[in-house]
Coordinates of C-alpha atoms and ligand atoms in Angstrom, one line a residue:
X235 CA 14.1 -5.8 -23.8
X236 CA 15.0 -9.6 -24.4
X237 CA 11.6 -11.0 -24.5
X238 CA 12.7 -14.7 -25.4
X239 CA 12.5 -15.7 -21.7
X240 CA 9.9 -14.8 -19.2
X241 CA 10.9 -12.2 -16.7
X242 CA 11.1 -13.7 -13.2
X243 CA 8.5 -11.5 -10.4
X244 CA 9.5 -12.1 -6.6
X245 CA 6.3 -11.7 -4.6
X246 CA 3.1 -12.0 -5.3
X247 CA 1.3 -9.2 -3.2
X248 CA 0.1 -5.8 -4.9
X249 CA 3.0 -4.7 -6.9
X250 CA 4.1 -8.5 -7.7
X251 CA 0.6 -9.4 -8.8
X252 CA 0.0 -6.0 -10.4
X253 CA 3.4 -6.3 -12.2
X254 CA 2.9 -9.5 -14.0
X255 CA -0.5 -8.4 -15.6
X256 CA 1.1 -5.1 -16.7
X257 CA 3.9 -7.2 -18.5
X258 CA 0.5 -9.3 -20.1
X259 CA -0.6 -6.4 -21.4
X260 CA 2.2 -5.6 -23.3
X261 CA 2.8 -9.2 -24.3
X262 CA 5.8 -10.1 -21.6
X263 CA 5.9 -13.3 -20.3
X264 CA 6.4 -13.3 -16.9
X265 CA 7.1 -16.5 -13.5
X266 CA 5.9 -14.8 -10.2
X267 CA 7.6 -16.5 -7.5
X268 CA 5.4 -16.4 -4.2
X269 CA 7.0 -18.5 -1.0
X270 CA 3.0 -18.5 0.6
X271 CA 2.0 -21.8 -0.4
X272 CA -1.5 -20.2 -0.9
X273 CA -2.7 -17.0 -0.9
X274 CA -4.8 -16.5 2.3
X275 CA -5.8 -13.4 4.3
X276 CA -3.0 -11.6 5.1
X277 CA -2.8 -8.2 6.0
X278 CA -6.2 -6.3 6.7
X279 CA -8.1 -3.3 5.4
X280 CA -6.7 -0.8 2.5
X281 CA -8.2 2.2 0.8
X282 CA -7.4 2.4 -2.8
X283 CA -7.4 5.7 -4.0
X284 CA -8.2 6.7 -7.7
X285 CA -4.4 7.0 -8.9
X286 CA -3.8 3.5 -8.2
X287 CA -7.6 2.2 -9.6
X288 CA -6.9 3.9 -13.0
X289 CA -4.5 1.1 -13.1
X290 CA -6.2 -1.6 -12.0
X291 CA -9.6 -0.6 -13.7
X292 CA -7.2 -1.2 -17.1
X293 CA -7.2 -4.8 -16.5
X294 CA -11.2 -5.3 -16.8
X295 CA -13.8 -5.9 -14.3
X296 CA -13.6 -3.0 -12.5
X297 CA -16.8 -3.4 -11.6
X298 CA -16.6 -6.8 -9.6
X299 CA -13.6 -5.2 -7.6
X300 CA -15.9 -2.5 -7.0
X301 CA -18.5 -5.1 -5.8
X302 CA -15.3 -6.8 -2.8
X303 CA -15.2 -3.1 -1.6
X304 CA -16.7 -0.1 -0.8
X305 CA -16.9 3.1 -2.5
X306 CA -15.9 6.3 -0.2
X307 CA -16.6 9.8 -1.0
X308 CA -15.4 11.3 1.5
X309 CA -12.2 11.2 4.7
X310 CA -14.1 12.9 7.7
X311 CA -11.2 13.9 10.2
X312 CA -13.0 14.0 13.7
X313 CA -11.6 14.8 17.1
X314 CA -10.1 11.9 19.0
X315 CA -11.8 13.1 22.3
X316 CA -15.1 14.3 21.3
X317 CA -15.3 12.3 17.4
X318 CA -16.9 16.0 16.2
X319 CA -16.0 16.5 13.2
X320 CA -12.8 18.2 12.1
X321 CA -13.1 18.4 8.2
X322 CA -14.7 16.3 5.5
X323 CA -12.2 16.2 2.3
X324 CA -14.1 14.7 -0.8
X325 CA -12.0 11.7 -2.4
X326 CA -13.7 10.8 -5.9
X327 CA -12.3 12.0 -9.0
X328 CA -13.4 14.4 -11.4
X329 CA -13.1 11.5 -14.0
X330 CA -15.7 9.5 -12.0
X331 CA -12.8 6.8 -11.0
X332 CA -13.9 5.7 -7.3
X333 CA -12.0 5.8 -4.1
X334 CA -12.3 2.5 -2.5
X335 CA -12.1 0.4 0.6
X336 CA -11.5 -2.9 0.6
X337 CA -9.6 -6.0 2.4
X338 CA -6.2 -6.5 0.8
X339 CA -7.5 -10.5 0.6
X340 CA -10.1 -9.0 -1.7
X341 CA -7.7 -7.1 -3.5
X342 CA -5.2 -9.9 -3.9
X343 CA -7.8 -12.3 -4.9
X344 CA -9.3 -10.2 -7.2
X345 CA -5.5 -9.9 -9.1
X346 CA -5.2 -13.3 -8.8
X347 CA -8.2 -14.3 -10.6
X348 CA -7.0 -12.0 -13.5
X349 CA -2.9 -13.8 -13.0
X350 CA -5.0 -17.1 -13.7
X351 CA -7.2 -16.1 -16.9
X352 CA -3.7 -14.8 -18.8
X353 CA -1.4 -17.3 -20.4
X354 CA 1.6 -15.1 -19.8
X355 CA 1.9 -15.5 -16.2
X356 CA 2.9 -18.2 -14.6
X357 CA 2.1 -18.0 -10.7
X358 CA 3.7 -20.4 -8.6
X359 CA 2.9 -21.0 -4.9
X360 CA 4.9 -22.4 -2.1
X361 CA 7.9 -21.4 -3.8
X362 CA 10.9 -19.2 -1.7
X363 CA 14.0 -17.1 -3.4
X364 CA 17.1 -18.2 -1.7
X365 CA 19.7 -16.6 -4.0
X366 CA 20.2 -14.2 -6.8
X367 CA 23.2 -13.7 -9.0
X368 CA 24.2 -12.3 -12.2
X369 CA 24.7 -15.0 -14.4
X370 CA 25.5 -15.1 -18.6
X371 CA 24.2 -12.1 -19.2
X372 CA 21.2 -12.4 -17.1
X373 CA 20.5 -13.1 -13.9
X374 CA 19.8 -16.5 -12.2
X375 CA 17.6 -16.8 -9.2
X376 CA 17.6 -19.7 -6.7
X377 CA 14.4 -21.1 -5.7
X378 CA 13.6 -23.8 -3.1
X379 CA 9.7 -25.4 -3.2
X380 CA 8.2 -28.0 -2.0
X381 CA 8.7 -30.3 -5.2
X382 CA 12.5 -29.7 -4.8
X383 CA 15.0 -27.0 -5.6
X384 CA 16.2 -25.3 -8.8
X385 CA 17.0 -22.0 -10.4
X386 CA 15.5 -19.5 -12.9
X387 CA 17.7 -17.8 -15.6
X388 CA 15.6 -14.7 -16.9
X389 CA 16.9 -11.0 -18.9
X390 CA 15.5 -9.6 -15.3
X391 CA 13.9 -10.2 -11.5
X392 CA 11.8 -7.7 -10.5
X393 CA 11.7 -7.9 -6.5
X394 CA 8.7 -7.3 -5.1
X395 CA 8.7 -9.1 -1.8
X396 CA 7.4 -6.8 0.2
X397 CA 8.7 -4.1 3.5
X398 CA 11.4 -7.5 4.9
X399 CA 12.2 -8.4 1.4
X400 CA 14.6 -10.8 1.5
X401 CA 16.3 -10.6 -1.7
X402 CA 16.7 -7.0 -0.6
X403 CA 18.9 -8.5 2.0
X404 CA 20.7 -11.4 0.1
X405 CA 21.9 -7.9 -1.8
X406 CA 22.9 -6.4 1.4
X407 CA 21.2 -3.6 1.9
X408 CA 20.1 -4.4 5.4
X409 CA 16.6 -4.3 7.1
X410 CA 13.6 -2.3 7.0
X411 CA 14.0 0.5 10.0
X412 CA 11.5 0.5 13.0
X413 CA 9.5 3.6 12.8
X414 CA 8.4 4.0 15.9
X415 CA 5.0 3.4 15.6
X416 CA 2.6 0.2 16.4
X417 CA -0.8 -0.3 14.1
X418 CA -3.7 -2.6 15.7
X419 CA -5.8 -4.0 13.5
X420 CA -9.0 -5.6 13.6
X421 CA -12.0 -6.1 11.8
X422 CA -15.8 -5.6 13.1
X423 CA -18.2 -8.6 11.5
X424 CA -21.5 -8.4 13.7
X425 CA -22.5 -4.6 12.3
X426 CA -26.3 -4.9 13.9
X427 CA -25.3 -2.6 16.7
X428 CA -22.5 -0.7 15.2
X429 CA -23.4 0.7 11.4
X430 CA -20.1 0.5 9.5
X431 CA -18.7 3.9 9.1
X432 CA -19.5 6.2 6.4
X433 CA -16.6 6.4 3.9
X434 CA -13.4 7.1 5.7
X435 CA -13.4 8.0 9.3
X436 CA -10.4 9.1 11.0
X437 CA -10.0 10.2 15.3
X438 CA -7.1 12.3 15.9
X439 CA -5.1 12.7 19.0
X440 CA -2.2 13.7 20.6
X441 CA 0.5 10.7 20.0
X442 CA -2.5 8.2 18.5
X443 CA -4.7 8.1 15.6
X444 CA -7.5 5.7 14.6
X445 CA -8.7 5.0 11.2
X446 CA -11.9 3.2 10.4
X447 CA -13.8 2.1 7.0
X448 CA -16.0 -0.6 5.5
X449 CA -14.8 -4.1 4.0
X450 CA -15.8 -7.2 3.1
X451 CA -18.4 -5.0 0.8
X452 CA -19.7 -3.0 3.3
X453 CA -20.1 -6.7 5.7
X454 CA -17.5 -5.5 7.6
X455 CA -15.6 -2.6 9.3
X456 CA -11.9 -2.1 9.4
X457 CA -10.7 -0.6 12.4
X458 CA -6.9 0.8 12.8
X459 CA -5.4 2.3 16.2
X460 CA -2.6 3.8 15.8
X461 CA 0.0 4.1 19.3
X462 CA 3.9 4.7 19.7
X463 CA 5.5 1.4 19.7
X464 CA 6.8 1.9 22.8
X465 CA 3.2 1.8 24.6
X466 CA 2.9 -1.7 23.1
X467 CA 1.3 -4.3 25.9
X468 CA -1.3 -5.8 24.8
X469 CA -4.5 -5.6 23.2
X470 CA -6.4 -6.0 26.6
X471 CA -5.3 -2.8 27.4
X472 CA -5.7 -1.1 24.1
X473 CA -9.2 -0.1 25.0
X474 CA -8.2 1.5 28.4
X475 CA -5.6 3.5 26.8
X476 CA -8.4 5.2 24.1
X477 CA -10.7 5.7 27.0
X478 CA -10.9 8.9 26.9
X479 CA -11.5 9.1 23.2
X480 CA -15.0 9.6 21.4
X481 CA -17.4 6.4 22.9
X482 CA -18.2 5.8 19.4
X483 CA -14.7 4.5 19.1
X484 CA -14.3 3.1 22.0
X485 CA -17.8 0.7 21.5
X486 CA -15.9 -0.1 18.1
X487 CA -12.8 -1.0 19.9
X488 CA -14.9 -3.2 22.1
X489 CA -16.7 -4.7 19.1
X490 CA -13.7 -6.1 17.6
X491 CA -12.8 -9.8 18.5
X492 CA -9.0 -9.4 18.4
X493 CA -6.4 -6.8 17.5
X494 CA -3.4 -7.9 15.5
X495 CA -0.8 -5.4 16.1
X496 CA 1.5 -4.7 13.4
X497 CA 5.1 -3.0 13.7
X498 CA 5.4 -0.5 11.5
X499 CA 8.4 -0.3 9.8
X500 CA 10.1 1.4 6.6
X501 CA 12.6 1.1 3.9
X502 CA 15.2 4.3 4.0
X503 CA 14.6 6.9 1.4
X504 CA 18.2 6.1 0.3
X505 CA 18.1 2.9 -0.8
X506 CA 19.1 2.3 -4.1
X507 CA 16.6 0.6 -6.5
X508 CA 18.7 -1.0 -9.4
X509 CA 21.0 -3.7 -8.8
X510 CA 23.3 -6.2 -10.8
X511 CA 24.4 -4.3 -13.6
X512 CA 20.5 -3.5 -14.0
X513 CA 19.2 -7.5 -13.8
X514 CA 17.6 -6.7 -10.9
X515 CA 15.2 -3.9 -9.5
X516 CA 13.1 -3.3 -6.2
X517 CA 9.6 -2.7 -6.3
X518 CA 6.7 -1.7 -4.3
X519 CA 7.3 -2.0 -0.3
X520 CA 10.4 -3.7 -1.3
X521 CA 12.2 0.0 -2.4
X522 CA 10.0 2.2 -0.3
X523 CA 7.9 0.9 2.3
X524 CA 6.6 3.9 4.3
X525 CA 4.3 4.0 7.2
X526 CA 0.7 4.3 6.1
X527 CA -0.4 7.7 7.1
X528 CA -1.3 8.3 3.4
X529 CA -2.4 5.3 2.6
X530 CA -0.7 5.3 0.0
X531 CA 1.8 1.9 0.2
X532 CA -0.4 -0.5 -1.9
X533 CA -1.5 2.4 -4.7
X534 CA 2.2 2.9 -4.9
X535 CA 3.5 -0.6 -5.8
X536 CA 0.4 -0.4 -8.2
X537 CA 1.9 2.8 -9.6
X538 CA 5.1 1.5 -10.1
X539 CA 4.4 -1.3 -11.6
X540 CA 2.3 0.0 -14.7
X541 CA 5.4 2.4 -14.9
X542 CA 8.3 -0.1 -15.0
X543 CA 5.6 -2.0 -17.4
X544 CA 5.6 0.9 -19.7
X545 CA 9.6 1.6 -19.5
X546 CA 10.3 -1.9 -20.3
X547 CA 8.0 -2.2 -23.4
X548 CA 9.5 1.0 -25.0
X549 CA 13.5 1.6 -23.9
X550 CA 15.8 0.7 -26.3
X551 CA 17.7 -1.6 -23.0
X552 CA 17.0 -3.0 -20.2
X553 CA 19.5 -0.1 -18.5
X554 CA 17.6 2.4 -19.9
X555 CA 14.3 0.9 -19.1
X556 CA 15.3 0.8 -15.6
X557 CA 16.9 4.7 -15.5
X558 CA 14.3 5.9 -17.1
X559 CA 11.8 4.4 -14.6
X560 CA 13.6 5.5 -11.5
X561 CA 13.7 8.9 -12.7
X562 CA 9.9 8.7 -13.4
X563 CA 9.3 7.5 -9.8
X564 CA 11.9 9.2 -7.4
X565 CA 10.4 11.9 -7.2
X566 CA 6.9 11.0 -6.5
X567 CA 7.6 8.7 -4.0
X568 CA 9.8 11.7 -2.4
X569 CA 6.5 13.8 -2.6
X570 CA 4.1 10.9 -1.0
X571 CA 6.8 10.2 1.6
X572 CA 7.1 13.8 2.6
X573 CA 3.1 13.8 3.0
X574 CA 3.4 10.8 4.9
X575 CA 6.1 12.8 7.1
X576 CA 3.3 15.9 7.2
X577 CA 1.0 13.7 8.3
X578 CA 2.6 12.1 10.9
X579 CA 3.2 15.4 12.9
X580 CA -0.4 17.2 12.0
X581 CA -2.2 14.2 13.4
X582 CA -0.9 13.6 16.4
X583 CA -0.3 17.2 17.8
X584 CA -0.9 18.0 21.5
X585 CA -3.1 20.3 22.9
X586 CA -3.4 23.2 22.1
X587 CA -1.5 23.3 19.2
X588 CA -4.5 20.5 18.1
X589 CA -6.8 23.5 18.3
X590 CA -4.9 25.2 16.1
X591 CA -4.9 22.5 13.4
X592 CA -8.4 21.7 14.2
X593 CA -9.2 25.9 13.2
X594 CA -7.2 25.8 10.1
X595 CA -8.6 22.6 8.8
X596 CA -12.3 23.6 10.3
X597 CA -12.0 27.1 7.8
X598 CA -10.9 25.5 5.0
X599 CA -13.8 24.7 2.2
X600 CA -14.1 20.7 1.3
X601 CA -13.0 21.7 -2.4
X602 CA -9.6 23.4 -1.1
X603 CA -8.9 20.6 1.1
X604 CA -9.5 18.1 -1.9
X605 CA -7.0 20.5 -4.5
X606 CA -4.3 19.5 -1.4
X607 CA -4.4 16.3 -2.6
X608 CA -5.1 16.6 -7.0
X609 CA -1.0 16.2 -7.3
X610 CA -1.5 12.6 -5.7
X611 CA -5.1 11.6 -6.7
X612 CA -5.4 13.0 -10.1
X613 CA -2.2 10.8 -11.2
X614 CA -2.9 9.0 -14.9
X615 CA -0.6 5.7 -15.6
X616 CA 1.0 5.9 -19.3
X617 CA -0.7 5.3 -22.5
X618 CA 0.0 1.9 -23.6
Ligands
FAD529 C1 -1.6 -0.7 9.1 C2 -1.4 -0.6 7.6 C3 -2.4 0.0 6.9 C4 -2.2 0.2 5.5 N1 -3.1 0.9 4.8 C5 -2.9 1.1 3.4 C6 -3.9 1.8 2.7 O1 -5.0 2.2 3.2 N2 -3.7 2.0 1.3 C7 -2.5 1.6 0.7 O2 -2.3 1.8 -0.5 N3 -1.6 0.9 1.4 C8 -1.7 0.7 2.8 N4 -0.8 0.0 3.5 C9 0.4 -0.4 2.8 C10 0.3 -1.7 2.0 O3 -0.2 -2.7 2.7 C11 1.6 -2.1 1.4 O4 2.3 -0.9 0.9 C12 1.5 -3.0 0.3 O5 0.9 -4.3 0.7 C13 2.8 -3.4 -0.4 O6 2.7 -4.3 -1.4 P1 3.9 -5.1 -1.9 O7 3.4 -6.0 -3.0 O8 5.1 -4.3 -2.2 O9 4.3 -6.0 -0.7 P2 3.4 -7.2 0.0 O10 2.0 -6.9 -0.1 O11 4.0 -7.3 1.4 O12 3.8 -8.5 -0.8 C14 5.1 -9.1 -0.8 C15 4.9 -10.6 -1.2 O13 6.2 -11.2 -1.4 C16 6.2 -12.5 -0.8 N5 7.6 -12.8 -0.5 C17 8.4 -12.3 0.4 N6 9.6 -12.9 0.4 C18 9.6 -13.8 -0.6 C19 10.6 -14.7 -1.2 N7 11.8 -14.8 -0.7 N8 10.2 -15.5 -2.2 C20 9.0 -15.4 -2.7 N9 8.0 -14.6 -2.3 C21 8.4 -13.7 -1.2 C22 5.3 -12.3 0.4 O14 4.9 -13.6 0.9 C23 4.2 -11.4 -0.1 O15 3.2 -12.2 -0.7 C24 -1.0 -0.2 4.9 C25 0.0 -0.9 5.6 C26 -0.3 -1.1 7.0 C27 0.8 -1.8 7.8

């Protein structure tokens, strides 16, 4: 690839961020465009699993982002209605990487303190994409700031502005889809009478799931309620509508100040990745946002970018670097959406058929429950 001129990044969230320090590595210059004019606490909780921290542990200091979260071992699935446990899968790796929890402002800050240190990215703030278009052999990219307007010409833009991207739609590929589903999010910060879960705890129930874990290293819990979209009134209610849930829960529920709820929605499998003659490609939420019953959205967009890193350095052209990195990832983020997909029915079944699922899982040893998951966990980035 052309490495004369900086490749242009849109978005600096996980894959963005993640994406620019993967092109450092190799020695590609790279301008991340971010419209936020500063990057403040967006978003909420995430658990990190060790496929995407063998990325990020390349880029140093490892153990300071360690030190923002929390290490799990374990997800405990408990019933929704009693919270006994259902099954307790173990989440390190053999390796010894971690399995974290952390808040995605931890996360982002902790990439962005890395994006300041390196002399081949330039990060700039407050500044939105309004156009894109193939242009002398490249590809020119409209931005408007603060400071005035202007346009970058670059050999590629790699879009990574998230589940609504907007360049994704200046290309016409239309919106993300609803899913159906509604995620509440808050955060516990007074833990004297509530002791922040240990690892990852998630309540199952018929329509609903809830999904809580320590952030803010281990200051702080993270609580998630997941409901149909459809039930959506308001958080006043949301603690009448789990009232018949495990009272552990429900004193959480009670605990947090303020739910934020958060439409989930998704990007359709079929949307096509490459665009303008291969000057442009979708990353991270951007090409397959998913719901998060894998949690797997952020350790994706990590994923893909220390792959697109890696086919960019060594492909003879920038179409071939770009081929050979959607064959690479198409089908494993087929695999991780058709887990998502498994997820989405197991956890919510109705009684009885719960029961069922609850036997199954309940006779199923911890170490065949965690060889479920190797294909997904046990994931190494490429050499280089
Ligand atoms: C309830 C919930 C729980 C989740 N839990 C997990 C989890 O446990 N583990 C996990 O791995 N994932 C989880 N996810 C998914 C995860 O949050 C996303 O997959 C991840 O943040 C996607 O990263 P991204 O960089 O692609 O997009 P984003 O993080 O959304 O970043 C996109 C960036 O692009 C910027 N941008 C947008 N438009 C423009 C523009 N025109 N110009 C310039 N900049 C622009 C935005 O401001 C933003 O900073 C969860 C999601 C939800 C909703």
């Amino acid at each position: 690839m052309e490495r004369a001129r900086p490749v242009v990044v849109a978005g600096a969230g996980m894959a963005g961020l993640t994406m620019a320090l993967e092109l450092a590595r190799r020695d590609i210059a790279s301008i991340v465009v971010e419209r936020a004019p500063r990057l403040e606490e967006v978003g909420a909780g995430l658990q990190l699993s060790p496929n995407a921290l063998r990325v990020l542990a390349r880029l140093g200091r490892l153990d300071d982002l360690k030190a923002r979260g929390t290490v799990a071992e374990t997800v405990t699935l408990r019933r929704g209605d009693t919270g006994r446990p259902i099954a307790s899968v173990p989440v390190a790796a053999d390796d010894g990487t971690p399995y974290l929890s952390i808040h995605r402002a931890d996360l982002q800050a902790w990439l962005a303190d890395a994006v300041a240190a390196s002399p081949l990215v330039d990060l700039r703030l407050g500044t939105g994409i309004t156009g894109v278009t193939q242009h002398g052999g490249g590809i020119r990219t409209d931005i408007s700031a603060a400071g005035g307007d202007g346009s970058l010409h670059a050999p590629l833009l790699i879009a990574a502005d998230g589940v609504n991207s907007p360049i994704s739609r200046m290309l016409g590929l239309g919106e993300a889809v609803a899913t159906g589903a509604l995620a509440w999010r808050g955060r516990i910060a007074d833990l004297s009478a509530l002791p922040p879960p240990a690892g990852i705890e998630a309540w199952l129930g018929p329509r609903r799931h809830a999904v809580a874990y320590p952030i803010a290293g281990g200051r702080e819990t993270n609580l998630v309620l997941i409901e149909p979209a459809t039930d959506m009134t308001d958080a006043a209610d949301l603690a009448r509508r789990f009232d018949r849930w495990d009272r552990r829960l429900g004193a959480m529920i009670a605990a947090v100040g303020s739910f934020t709820a958060w439409p989930l929605k998704g990007v359709p499998p079929q949307r096509s990745w490459r665009h303008l003659d291969d000057r442009l490609i979708l990353i991270g939420d951007a090409a397959h946002g998913m719901l998060p019953y894998a949690a797997q959205g952020a350790a994706m967009a990590i994923e893909d970018a220390a792959v697109l890193a890696d086919h960019l350095d060594r492909a003879p052209s920038l179409p071939a670097a770009l081929r050979g990195y959607e064959a690479e990832r198409r089908p494993r983020i087929d695999r991780v959406r058709a887990r998502v997909a498994f997820h989405r029915r197991v956890y919510h079944l109705p009684f009885p058929l719960s029961l069922a699922r609850n036997a199954v899982l309940a006779r199923r040893s911890p170490d065949s429950l965690a060889r479920d998951l190797a294909w997904l966990y046990d994931w190494y980035p490429p050499r280089g």
